[in-house]
Amino acid sequence: MKLKNKGKSDLRVVIIGGGIGGTAAAVALQNEGIHAEIYEQASAIKEVGAGIGIRPPSVELFKDWEIYKEIENKSWQSDFMEILTGNRDLLIKEEWPLLTENSDERWARLIHRADLIHTLISQLPHESVHLNHKCEQVINYDDYAEAHFTNGITIEADLVISADGIHSKTRSMFCNVAPVYSGYHAYRAIINEKDTFGLASDNTLRIFVDGQVQVYLLPLQYRKQISVDITVPSKDPSWRPGIKKKDILKHLRNFDPKIQQIVESIEEFNCRALYDIDPLERWSSNCITLIGDAAHAMLHNQGQGANMAIQDAGALAIALREADSIPEALRQYELWRKPITTRYQKLSRQFPSEQNETAFPEKNYF
Ligand SMILES: Cc1cc2nc3c(=O)[nH]c(=O)nc-3n(C[C@H](O)[C@H](O)[C@H](O)COP(=O)(O)OP(=O)(O)OC[C@H]3O[C@@H](n4cnc5c(N)ncnc54)[C@H](O)[C@@H]3O)c2cc1C
């Protein structure tokens, strides 16, 4: 499909998945005058997920898309990250690393994943987000594709963007990689700031480390809440392991009593085994591409999965602006993004430890 032969506003673009990658892609394309329809399997965009750190290159894109004000109002600037022992002895305190050319940008904006998705969706026409649409197959006809959904609906498109996460159905068209188990579980919860003994009442992201166990306290001050993330080694690769609070507390027996009390007070945890994928050889055809975790799921250690999805969306929109055809745009998009995402996938396999010399190993690579 030649872009110059078809007005951008006539392009039929389907996005599969309404997570951060899918909604960011729809906003980025809208900014280029390209309309996209999102198809999401869930029946509602729910309040699921944890706190995440949005980094300056992603913020630059929000400014380009003229949505930064809304994001700024629903997020909180963090200037520092600390690594401490389980007993709260400080090992490292660092400013966030510089990832842009602007030397002032040594920070991250901390935000709840749901607030980010809701802000992105609020930029889109209501009728362009279709819930209850689970994609079962995408068929490639080279210059167009068909997305088939389990509810019997089939949609034809000039471009299909698969933002369907780590279990992407579309990914098998390009490469047969299975998710790789990290050997770790993550137990997560959002709690009130008043229940954290002041351990996270400033704007610093803290990681308490004891051997292979880490407790993250990520402040969401604009909500007066804290995102708690406990990462522990486990041989159980079940995607959603059934873990009891007493089992979680056993891992924390060497931690400061206040940290144990914080965890003791949590009523419900979201328990997940942590998986990523190996880098793909390729992730686009002439009219189908992957973005976000579908293309390059990575572990949470560098806090870059959501940022990569947002920056994929930005790069794809720019490629579509500059290229003469969709195949050329998809080639360019992949060429720009793959070296960066591959590096973060590899780097994210390093878990924080008491031996770390920096809280940000990425700064030596980017
Ligand atoms: C504890 C934790 C902390 C994190 N912290 C950070 C951080 O600080 N910074 C950061 O950048 N990243 C962070 N991440 C990573 C980040 O959350 C993910 O990388 C990001 O959400 C990926 O977005 P995505 O849209 O590609 O995939 P997802 O968020 O997984 O969204 C995929 C969407 O597709 C839908 N879907 C799936 N299959 C289908 C189908 N067949 N048909 C239709 N819809 C479908 C799903 O329902 C979902 O809505 C963290 C992750 C974890 C687990």
Tab-separated table of C-alpha atoms and ligand atoms in Angstrom:
chain	number	residue	atom	x	y	z
A	1	MET	CA	0.000	0.000	0.000
A	2	LYS	CA	1.582	3.280	-1.165
A	3	LEU	CA	0.975	5.996	1.414
A	4	LYS	CA	1.138	8.663	-1.294
A	5	ASN	CA	-1.555	6.856	-3.315
A	6	LYS	CA	-3.946	6.779	-0.405
A	7	GLY	CA	-4.641	9.747	1.838
A	8	LYS	CA	-3.533	9.060	5.399
A	9	SER	CA	-7.042	9.734	6.623
A	10	ASP	CA	-8.296	6.856	4.408
A	11	LEU	CA	-5.886	4.280	5.803
A	12	ARG	CA	-7.594	1.410	7.585
A	13	VAL	CA	-5.526	0.768	10.720
A	14	VAL	CA	-6.384	-1.897	13.292
A	15	ILE	CA	-4.636	-2.044	16.677
A	16	ILE	CA	-4.965	-5.272	18.648
A	17	GLY	CA	-4.702	-4.687	22.398
A	18	GLY	CA	-5.668	-1.655	24.470
A	19	GLY	CA	-2.721	-1.636	26.892
A	20	ILE	CA	-0.070	1.082	27.025
A	21	GLY	CA	1.398	0.168	23.612
A	22	GLY	CA	-1.941	-0.018	21.791
A	23	THR	CA	-3.393	3.182	23.228
A	24	ALA	CA	-0.100	5.097	22.781
A	25	ALA	CA	0.020	3.951	19.135
A	26	ALA	CA	-3.545	5.179	18.516
A	27	VAL	CA	-2.707	8.602	20.007
A	28	ALA	CA	0.591	8.854	18.090
A	29	LEU	CA	-1.140	7.985	14.787
A	30	GLN	CA	-3.997	10.396	15.520
A	31	ASN	CA	-1.345	13.087	15.894
A	32	GLU	CA	-0.264	12.252	12.310
A	33	GLY	CA	-3.830	12.432	10.985
A	34	ILE	CA	-4.166	8.626	10.864
A	35	HIS	CA	-7.239	7.096	12.450
A	36	ALA	CA	-6.929	3.682	14.134
A	37	GLU	CA	-9.482	1.351	15.681
A	38	ILE	CA	-8.448	-0.489	18.883
A	39	TYR	CA	-9.714	-4.017	19.600
A	40	GLU	CA	-9.242	-5.134	23.209
A	41	GLN	CA	-10.141	-8.569	24.580
A	42	ALA	CA	-11.144	-7.340	28.064
A	43	SER	CA	-14.685	-6.215	28.851
A	44	ALA	CA	-13.424	-3.055	30.587
A	45	ILE	CA	-10.221	-1.076	30.958
A	46	LYS	CA	-9.664	-1.938	34.600
A	47	GLU	CA	-7.654	-0.490	37.472
A	48	VAL	CA	-5.010	-3.206	37.145
A	49	GLY	CA	-1.273	-2.908	37.355
A	50	ALA	CA	1.365	-1.184	39.325
A	51	GLY	CA	3.215	2.103	39.486
A	52	ILE	CA	5.583	2.727	36.602
A	53	GLY	CA	8.285	5.300	35.903
A	54	ILE	CA	7.848	7.340	32.732
A	55	ARG	CA	11.220	8.533	31.460
A	56	PRO	CA	12.083	11.793	29.627
A	57	PRO	CA	12.144	10.336	26.067
A	58	SER	CA	8.528	9.171	26.590
A	59	VAL	CA	7.598	12.550	28.105
A	60	GLU	CA	9.000	14.247	24.977
A	61	LEU	CA	6.509	12.231	22.913
A	62	PHE	CA	3.615	13.188	25.213
A	63	LYS	CA	4.590	16.816	24.614
A	64	ASP	CA	4.595	16.232	20.829
A	65	TRP	CA	1.172	14.622	21.107
A	66	GLU	CA	-0.010	17.597	23.244
A	67	ILE	CA	-1.119	15.407	26.147
A	68	TYR	CA	1.656	16.148	28.599
A	69	LYS	CA	-0.411	18.491	30.800
A	70	GLU	CA	-2.879	15.706	31.579
A	71	ILE	CA	-0.055	13.222	32.245
A	72	GLU	CA	1.750	15.752	34.435
A	73	ASN	CA	-1.389	16.245	36.549
A	74	LYS	CA	-1.689	12.492	37.119
A	75	SER	CA	1.944	11.708	37.876
A	76	TRP	CA	4.695	12.696	40.253
A	77	GLN	CA	8.279	13.654	39.543
A	78	SER	CA	10.893	11.395	41.109
A	79	ASP	CA	14.455	12.719	41.223
A	80	PHE	CA	16.240	9.866	42.955
A	81	MET	CA	16.379	6.141	43.218
A	82	GLU	CA	17.933	4.296	46.146
A	83	ILE	CA	19.099	0.743	46.705
A	84	LEU	CA	19.116	-0.262	50.381
A	85	THR	CA	19.693	-3.457	52.313
A	86	GLY	CA	16.663	-5.237	53.731
A	87	ASN	CA	17.572	-3.527	57.001
A	88	ARG	CA	17.323	-0.098	55.371
A	89	ASP	CA	21.065	0.644	55.216
A	90	LEU	CA	21.608	2.872	52.204
A	91	LEU	CA	23.865	1.327	49.536
A	92	ILE	CA	23.308	3.642	46.545
A	93	LYS	CA	21.458	6.909	46.013
A	94	GLU	CA	21.444	8.228	42.445
A	95	GLU	CA	19.662	10.728	40.274
A	96	TRP	CA	17.761	9.073	37.428
A	97	PRO	CA	20.153	8.679	34.483
A	98	LEU	CA	20.246	11.117	31.597
A	99	LEU	CA	18.566	9.553	28.545
A	100	THR	CA	18.099	12.737	26.467
A	101	GLU	CA	20.411	15.552	25.435
A	102	ASN	CA	18.853	17.899	27.990
A	103	SER	CA	21.069	17.784	31.086
A	104	ASP	CA	18.103	18.826	33.311
A	105	GLU	CA	16.216	15.650	32.543
A	106	ARG	CA	17.476	13.433	35.350
A	107	TRP	CA	14.084	12.368	36.606
A	108	ALA	CA	11.152	10.061	35.980
A	109	ARG	CA	7.405	10.711	36.296
A	110	LEU	CA	5.846	8.062	38.532
A	111	ILE	CA	2.318	7.094	37.516
A	112	HIS	CA	-0.172	4.288	38.044
A	113	ARG	CA	-0.446	2.192	34.862
A	114	ALA	CA	-4.250	2.602	34.856
A	115	ASP	CA	-3.981	6.424	35.026
A	116	LEU	CA	-1.638	6.392	32.033
A	117	ILE	CA	-3.947	4.169	29.957
A	118	HIS	CA	-7.045	6.190	30.909
A	119	THR	CA	-5.303	9.419	29.919
A	120	LEU	CA	-4.259	7.960	26.564
A	121	ILE	CA	-7.739	6.552	25.873
A	122	SER	CA	-9.397	9.840	26.790
A	123	GLN	CA	-7.636	11.395	23.750
A	124	LEU	CA	-9.370	9.002	21.362
A	125	PRO	CA	-12.899	8.992	19.936
A	126	HIS	CA	-14.962	6.834	22.285
A	127	GLU	CA	-16.304	4.711	19.416
A	128	SER	CA	-12.794	3.757	18.229
A	129	VAL	CA	-12.130	1.517	21.270
A	130	HIS	CA	-13.849	-1.865	20.941
A	131	LEU	CA	-13.922	-3.978	24.098
A	132	ASN	CA	-14.773	-7.712	24.209
A	133	HIS	CA	-12.813	-8.342	20.998
A	134	LYS	CA	-10.317	-11.165	21.419
A	135	CYS	CA	-8.206	-11.586	18.305
A	136	GLU	CA	-7.584	-15.232	17.409
A	137	GLN	CA	-5.720	-14.836	14.135
A	138	VAL	CA	-4.286	-12.255	11.783
A	139	ILE	CA	-4.042	-13.308	8.138
A	140	ASN	CA	-1.454	-11.675	5.922
A	141	TYR	CA	-2.448	-10.960	2.292
A	142	ASP	CA	0.774	-8.986	1.750
A	143	ASP	CA	-0.782	-5.610	0.927
A	144	TYR	CA	-3.630	-5.942	3.423
A	145	ALA	CA	-4.458	-8.142	6.400
A	146	GLU	CA	-7.495	-9.567	8.127
A	147	ALA	CA	-7.938	-9.691	11.896
A	148	HIS	CA	-10.267	-12.465	13.056
A	149	PHE	CA	-11.932	-12.254	16.456
A	150	THR	CA	-13.430	-15.006	18.615
A	151	ASN	CA	-16.832	-13.237	18.515
A	152	GLY	CA	-16.984	-14.044	14.780
A	153	ILE	CA	-16.072	-10.558	13.545
A	154	THR	CA	-13.423	-10.116	10.838
A	155	ILE	CA	-11.863	-6.733	10.076
A	156	GLU	CA	-9.809	-5.941	6.973
A	157	ALA	CA	-7.010	-3.401	7.340
A	158	ASP	CA	-4.160	-1.778	5.411
A	159	LEU	CA	-2.082	-1.987	8.584
A	160	VAL	CA	-2.457	-4.231	11.647
A	161	ILE	CA	-0.491	-3.182	14.742
A	162	SER	CA	-0.372	-5.991	17.276
A	163	ALA	CA	0.022	-4.595	20.786
A	164	ASP	CA	-1.288	-7.741	22.447
A	165	GLY	CA	1.410	-8.194	25.059
A	166	ILE	CA	3.809	-10.987	25.959
A	167	HIS	CA	1.375	-13.745	24.819
A	168	SER	CA	0.889	-12.128	21.413
A	169	LYS	CA	-0.929	-14.375	18.955
A	170	THR	CA	0.459	-12.438	16.004
A	171	ARG	CA	4.101	-12.890	17.027
A	172	SER	CA	4.152	-16.513	15.796
A	173	MET	CA	3.822	-15.142	12.229
A	174	PHE	CA	7.352	-13.786	12.554
A	175	CYS	CA	9.149	-16.011	14.986
A	176	ASN	CA	8.317	-18.936	17.208
A	177	VAL	CA	9.666	-17.761	20.538
A	178	ALA	CA	8.036	-18.864	23.769
A	179	PRO	CA	8.092	-16.680	26.901
A	180	VAL	CA	11.157	-17.423	29.070
A	181	TYR	CA	10.632	-17.879	32.820
A	182	SER	CA	13.027	-15.738	34.873
A	183	GLY	CA	12.907	-17.941	37.972
A	184	TYR	CA	11.211	-15.089	39.880
A	185	HIS	CA	7.724	-14.152	41.046
A	186	ALA	CA	6.406	-10.645	41.632
A	187	TYR	CA	3.736	-9.919	44.259
A	188	ARG	CA	2.196	-6.468	43.873
A	189	ALA	CA	-0.229	-4.196	45.632
A	190	ILE	CA	-1.186	-0.532	45.833
A	191	ILE	CA	-1.467	0.724	49.413
A	192	ASN	CA	-2.096	4.018	51.189
A	193	GLU	CA	0.950	6.137	51.856
A	194	LYS	CA	-0.071	6.581	55.518
A	195	ASP	CA	0.490	2.836	56.034
A	196	THR	CA	4.168	2.906	55.050
A	197	PHE	CA	5.790	4.518	58.141
A	198	GLY	CA	7.176	7.350	56.028
A	199	LEU	CA	9.436	4.929	54.116
A	200	ALA	CA	8.173	6.294	50.793
A	201	SER	CA	6.743	9.708	51.586
A	202	ASP	CA	9.218	11.655	49.442
A	203	ASN	CA	9.710	11.318	45.701
A	204	THR	CA	12.392	8.612	45.801
A	205	LEU	CA	11.899	5.112	44.391
A	206	ARG	CA	13.419	2.690	46.924
A	207	ILE	CA	14.529	-0.884	46.390
A	208	PHE	CA	15.303	-2.906	49.526
A	209	VAL	CA	17.453	-5.926	48.688
A	210	ASP	CA	18.285	-9.039	50.698
A	211	GLY	CA	20.027	-11.695	48.581
A	212	GLN	CA	17.622	-12.577	45.752
A	213	VAL	CA	14.611	-10.871	47.352
A	214	GLN	CA	13.710	-7.273	46.513
A	215	VAL	CA	10.996	-4.985	47.856
A	216	TYR	CA	10.197	-1.927	45.724
A	217	LEU	CA	8.356	1.059	47.195
A	218	LEU	CA	7.330	3.394	44.380
A	219	PRO	CA	5.563	6.551	45.579
A	220	LEU	CA	2.416	7.723	43.765
A	221	GLN	CA	2.125	10.957	45.748
A	222	TYR	CA	-0.604	12.429	43.545
A	223	ARG	CA	-2.820	9.507	44.750
A	224	LYS	CA	-1.335	9.463	48.269
A	225	GLN	CA	-0.537	5.831	47.523
A	226	ILE	CA	2.513	3.595	47.216
A	227	SER	CA	3.036	0.840	44.688
A	228	VAL	CA	4.614	-2.170	46.452
A	229	ASP	CA	6.401	-4.830	44.423
A	230	ILE	CA	8.020	-7.851	46.071
A	231	THR	CA	10.249	-9.972	43.841
A	232	VAL	CA	11.329	-13.405	45.065
A	233	PRO	CA	13.007	-16.446	43.471
A	234	SER	CA	10.674	-19.379	42.832
A	235	LYS	CA	10.755	-22.696	40.964
A	236	ASP	CA	7.001	-22.437	40.248
A	237	PRO	CA	6.534	-21.163	36.672
A	238	SER	CA	2.686	-20.984	36.878
A	239	TRP	CA	1.657	-17.729	35.233
A	240	ARG	CA	-0.545	-16.708	38.189
A	241	PRO	CA	0.909	-18.608	41.154
A	242	GLY	CA	-1.354	-19.092	44.160
A	243	ILE	CA	0.729	-17.626	46.992
A	244	LYS	CA	-0.375	-16.950	50.575
A	245	LYS	CA	0.713	-13.912	52.590
A	246	LYS	CA	2.524	-16.118	55.127
A	247	ASP	CA	4.697	-17.498	52.274
A	248	ILE	CA	5.549	-13.961	51.166
A	249	LEU	CA	6.444	-12.985	54.737
A	250	LYS	CA	8.800	-15.981	55.015
A	251	HIS	CA	10.917	-14.429	52.254
A	252	LEU	CA	11.063	-11.177	54.231
A	253	ARG	CA	12.207	-12.589	57.575
A	254	ASN	CA	15.573	-10.729	57.338
A	255	PHE	CA	13.931	-7.427	56.389
A	256	ASP	CA	13.372	-4.467	58.694
A	257	PRO	CA	10.239	-5.020	60.867
A	258	LYS	CA	8.598	-1.932	59.324
A	259	ILE	CA	8.861	-3.464	55.856
A	260	GLN	CA	7.398	-6.708	57.197
A	261	GLN	CA	4.561	-4.748	58.813
A	262	ILE	CA	3.798	-2.959	55.544
A	263	VAL	CA	3.495	-6.320	53.797
A	264	GLU	CA	1.526	-7.804	56.710
A	265	SER	CA	-1.086	-5.027	56.311
A	266	ILE	CA	-1.709	-5.759	52.619
A	267	GLU	CA	-4.981	-7.603	52.060
A	268	GLU	CA	-4.654	-8.650	48.451
A	269	PHE	CA	-1.660	-9.253	46.216
A	270	ASN	CA	-1.499	-9.542	42.465
A	271	CYS	CA	0.846	-12.532	42.011
A	272	ARG	CA	2.635	-13.169	38.720
A	273	ALA	CA	5.559	-15.285	37.559
A	274	LEU	CA	8.015	-13.025	35.706
A	275	TYR	CA	8.616	-13.866	32.055
A	276	ASP	CA	10.283	-12.141	29.135
A	277	ILE	CA	11.110	-13.223	25.571
A	278	ASP	CA	14.376	-13.515	23.671
A	279	PRO	CA	14.923	-10.803	21.017
A	280	LEU	CA	13.102	-11.529	17.730
A	281	GLU	CA	14.831	-11.701	14.341
A	282	ARG	CA	12.056	-9.581	12.846
A	283	TRP	CA	8.623	-8.352	13.861
A	284	SER	CA	7.008	-6.853	10.736
A	285	SER	CA	5.651	-7.971	7.370
A	286	ASN	CA	4.470	-5.551	4.662
A	287	CYS	CA	1.262	-4.713	6.514
A	288	ILE	CA	1.508	-6.219	10.020
A	289	THR	CA	3.797	-5.182	12.853
A	290	LEU	CA	4.259	-5.701	16.582
A	291	ILE	CA	4.803	-3.114	19.286
A	292	GLY	CA	5.478	-3.154	23.016
A	293	ASP	CA	5.680	-6.422	24.936
A	294	ALA	CA	4.406	-8.364	21.896
A	295	ALA	CA	7.661	-7.454	20.125
A	296	HIS	CA	10.139	-7.362	22.991
A	297	ALA	CA	8.702	-8.264	26.416
A	298	MET	CA	11.376	-7.575	29.025
A	299	LEU	CA	11.691	-8.007	32.774
A	300	HIS	CA	10.810	-5.016	34.964
A	301	ASN	CA	14.355	-4.489	36.285
A	302	GLN	CA	15.211	-1.399	34.227
A	303	GLY	CA	11.624	-0.070	34.390
A	304	GLN	CA	11.595	0.266	30.618
A	305	GLY	CA	8.801	-2.003	29.268
A	306	ALA	CA	6.124	0.706	29.158
A	307	ASN	CA	8.618	3.316	27.992
A	308	MET	CA	9.665	1.065	25.121
A	309	ALA	CA	6.006	0.573	24.125
A	310	ILE	CA	5.416	4.358	24.119
A	311	GLN	CA	8.616	4.997	22.169
A	312	ASP	CA	7.692	2.249	19.664
A	313	ALA	CA	4.403	4.098	19.115
A	314	GLY	CA	6.266	7.374	18.540
A	315	ALA	CA	8.761	5.796	16.132
A	316	LEU	CA	6.023	4.015	14.159
A	317	ALA	CA	4.075	7.252	13.736
A	318	ILE	CA	7.179	9.111	12.524
A	319	ALA	CA	8.041	6.273	10.114
A	320	LEU	CA	4.512	6.448	8.673
A	321	ARG	CA	4.891	10.217	8.304
A	322	GLU	CA	8.193	9.963	6.439
A	323	ALA	CA	7.903	6.811	4.309
A	324	ASP	CA	6.321	6.483	0.865
A	325	SER	CA	4.684	3.187	1.676
A	326	ILE	CA	3.570	1.091	4.639
A	327	PRO	CA	6.204	-1.650	4.017
A	328	GLU	CA	8.928	0.997	3.935
A	329	ALA	CA	7.586	2.592	7.143
A	330	LEU	CA	7.489	-0.772	8.936
A	331	ARG	CA	11.055	-1.573	7.871
A	332	GLN	CA	12.237	1.828	9.098
A	333	TYR	CA	10.343	1.517	12.395
A	334	GLU	CA	11.906	-1.875	13.098
A	335	LEU	CA	15.367	-0.636	12.126
A	336	TRP	CA	15.136	2.277	14.571
A	337	ARG	CA	13.680	0.353	17.472
A	338	LYS	CA	15.195	-3.156	17.472
A	339	PRO	CA	18.774	-2.269	18.578
A	340	ILE	CA	17.430	-0.283	21.547
A	341	THR	CA	14.804	-2.781	22.681
A	342	THR	CA	17.221	-5.708	22.265
A	343	ARG	CA	19.712	-3.980	24.538
A	344	TYR	CA	17.078	-3.297	27.189
A	345	GLN	CA	15.806	-6.894	26.974
A	346	LYS	CA	19.305	-8.153	27.767
A	347	LEU	CA	20.030	-5.525	30.413
A	348	SER	CA	16.699	-6.131	32.134
A	349	ARG	CA	17.712	-9.710	32.933
A	350	GLN	CA	20.036	-8.298	35.639
A	351	PHE	CA	18.246	-8.155	38.991
A	352	PRO	CA	19.277	-5.457	41.504
A	353	SER	CA	21.716	-6.746	44.126
A	354	GLU	CA	23.687	-5.496	47.106
A	355	GLN	CA	26.777	-5.693	44.851
A	356	ASN	CA	25.441	-3.240	42.236
A	357	GLU	CA	27.681	-0.233	41.673
A	358	THR	CA	24.863	1.793	40.160
A	359	ALA	CA	21.090	1.778	40.450
A	360	PHE	CA	21.019	2.277	36.653
A	361	PRO	CA	23.235	-0.149	34.687
A	362	GLU	CA	21.537	1.284	31.537
A	363	LYS	CA	23.493	4.529	31.829
A	364	ASN	CA	26.671	2.728	30.734
A	365	TYR	CA	24.988	1.566	27.522
A	366	PHE	CA	22.806	4.425	26.258
B	1	LIG	C1	5.908	-4.785	38.313
B	1	LIG	C2	6.118	-4.143	37.005
B	1	LIG	C3	6.636	-2.894	37.025
B	1	LIG	C4	6.863	-2.273	35.824
B	1	LIG	N1	7.410	-1.046	35.878
B	1	LIG	C5	7.673	-0.427	34.729
B	1	LIG	C6	8.279	0.864	34.758
B	1	LIG	O1	8.591	1.442	35.797
B	1	LIG	N2	8.508	1.457	33.577
B	1	LIG	C7	8.199	0.834	32.413
B	1	LIG	O2	8.463	1.429	31.360
B	1	LIG	N3	7.618	-0.384	32.350
B	1	LIG	C8	7.351	-1.033	33.471
B	1	LIG	N4	6.793	-2.248	33.419
B	1	LIG	C9	6.485	-2.905	32.118
B	1	LIG	C10	5.182	-2.441	31.483
B	1	LIG	O3	4.096	-2.510	32.368
B	1	LIG	C11	4.893	-3.282	30.223
B	1	LIG	O4	6.067	-3.422	29.477
B	1	LIG	C12	3.865	-2.573	29.365
B	1	LIG	O5	2.632	-2.538	30.058
B	1	LIG	C13	3.669	-3.263	28.012
B	1	LIG	O6	2.577	-2.673	27.326
B	1	LIG	P1	1.888	-3.421	26.124
B	1	LIG	O7	0.762	-2.547	25.697
B	1	LIG	O8	2.897	-3.818	25.128
B	1	LIG	O9	1.336	-4.785	26.717
B	1	LIG	P2	0.227	-5.026	27.823
B	1	LIG	O10	0.235	-3.963	28.840
B	1	LIG	O11	0.371	-6.440	28.254
B	1	LIG	O12	-1.152	-4.876	27.025
B	1	LIG	C14	-1.594	-5.840	26.112
B	1	LIG	C15	-3.097	-5.639	25.919
B	1	LIG	O13	-3.531	-6.500	24.877
B	1	LIG	C16	-4.699	-7.174	25.280
B	1	LIG	N5	-4.717	-8.444	24.541
B	1	LIG	C17	-3.912	-9.521	24.720
B	1	LIG	N6	-4.207	-10.486	23.851
B	1	LIG	C18	-5.230	-10.007	23.100
B	1	LIG	C19	-5.989	-10.561	22.029
B	1	LIG	N7	-5.752	-11.800	21.570
B	1	LIG	N8	-6.961	-9.802	21.464
B	1	LIG	C20	-7.215	-8.548	21.929
B	1	LIG	N9	-6.554	-7.983	22.956
B	1	LIG	C21	-5.558	-8.705	23.525
B	1	LIG	C22	-4.532	-7.338	26.782
B	1	LIG	O14	-5.780	-7.550	27.424
B	1	LIG	C23	-3.897	-6.007	27.159
B	1	LIG	O15	-4.854	-5.004	27.403
B	1	LIG	C24	6.545	-2.913	34.595
B	1	LIG	C25	5.991	-4.171	34.584
B	1	LIG	C26	5.799	-4.797	35.778
B	1	LIG	C27	5.243	-6.162	35.733
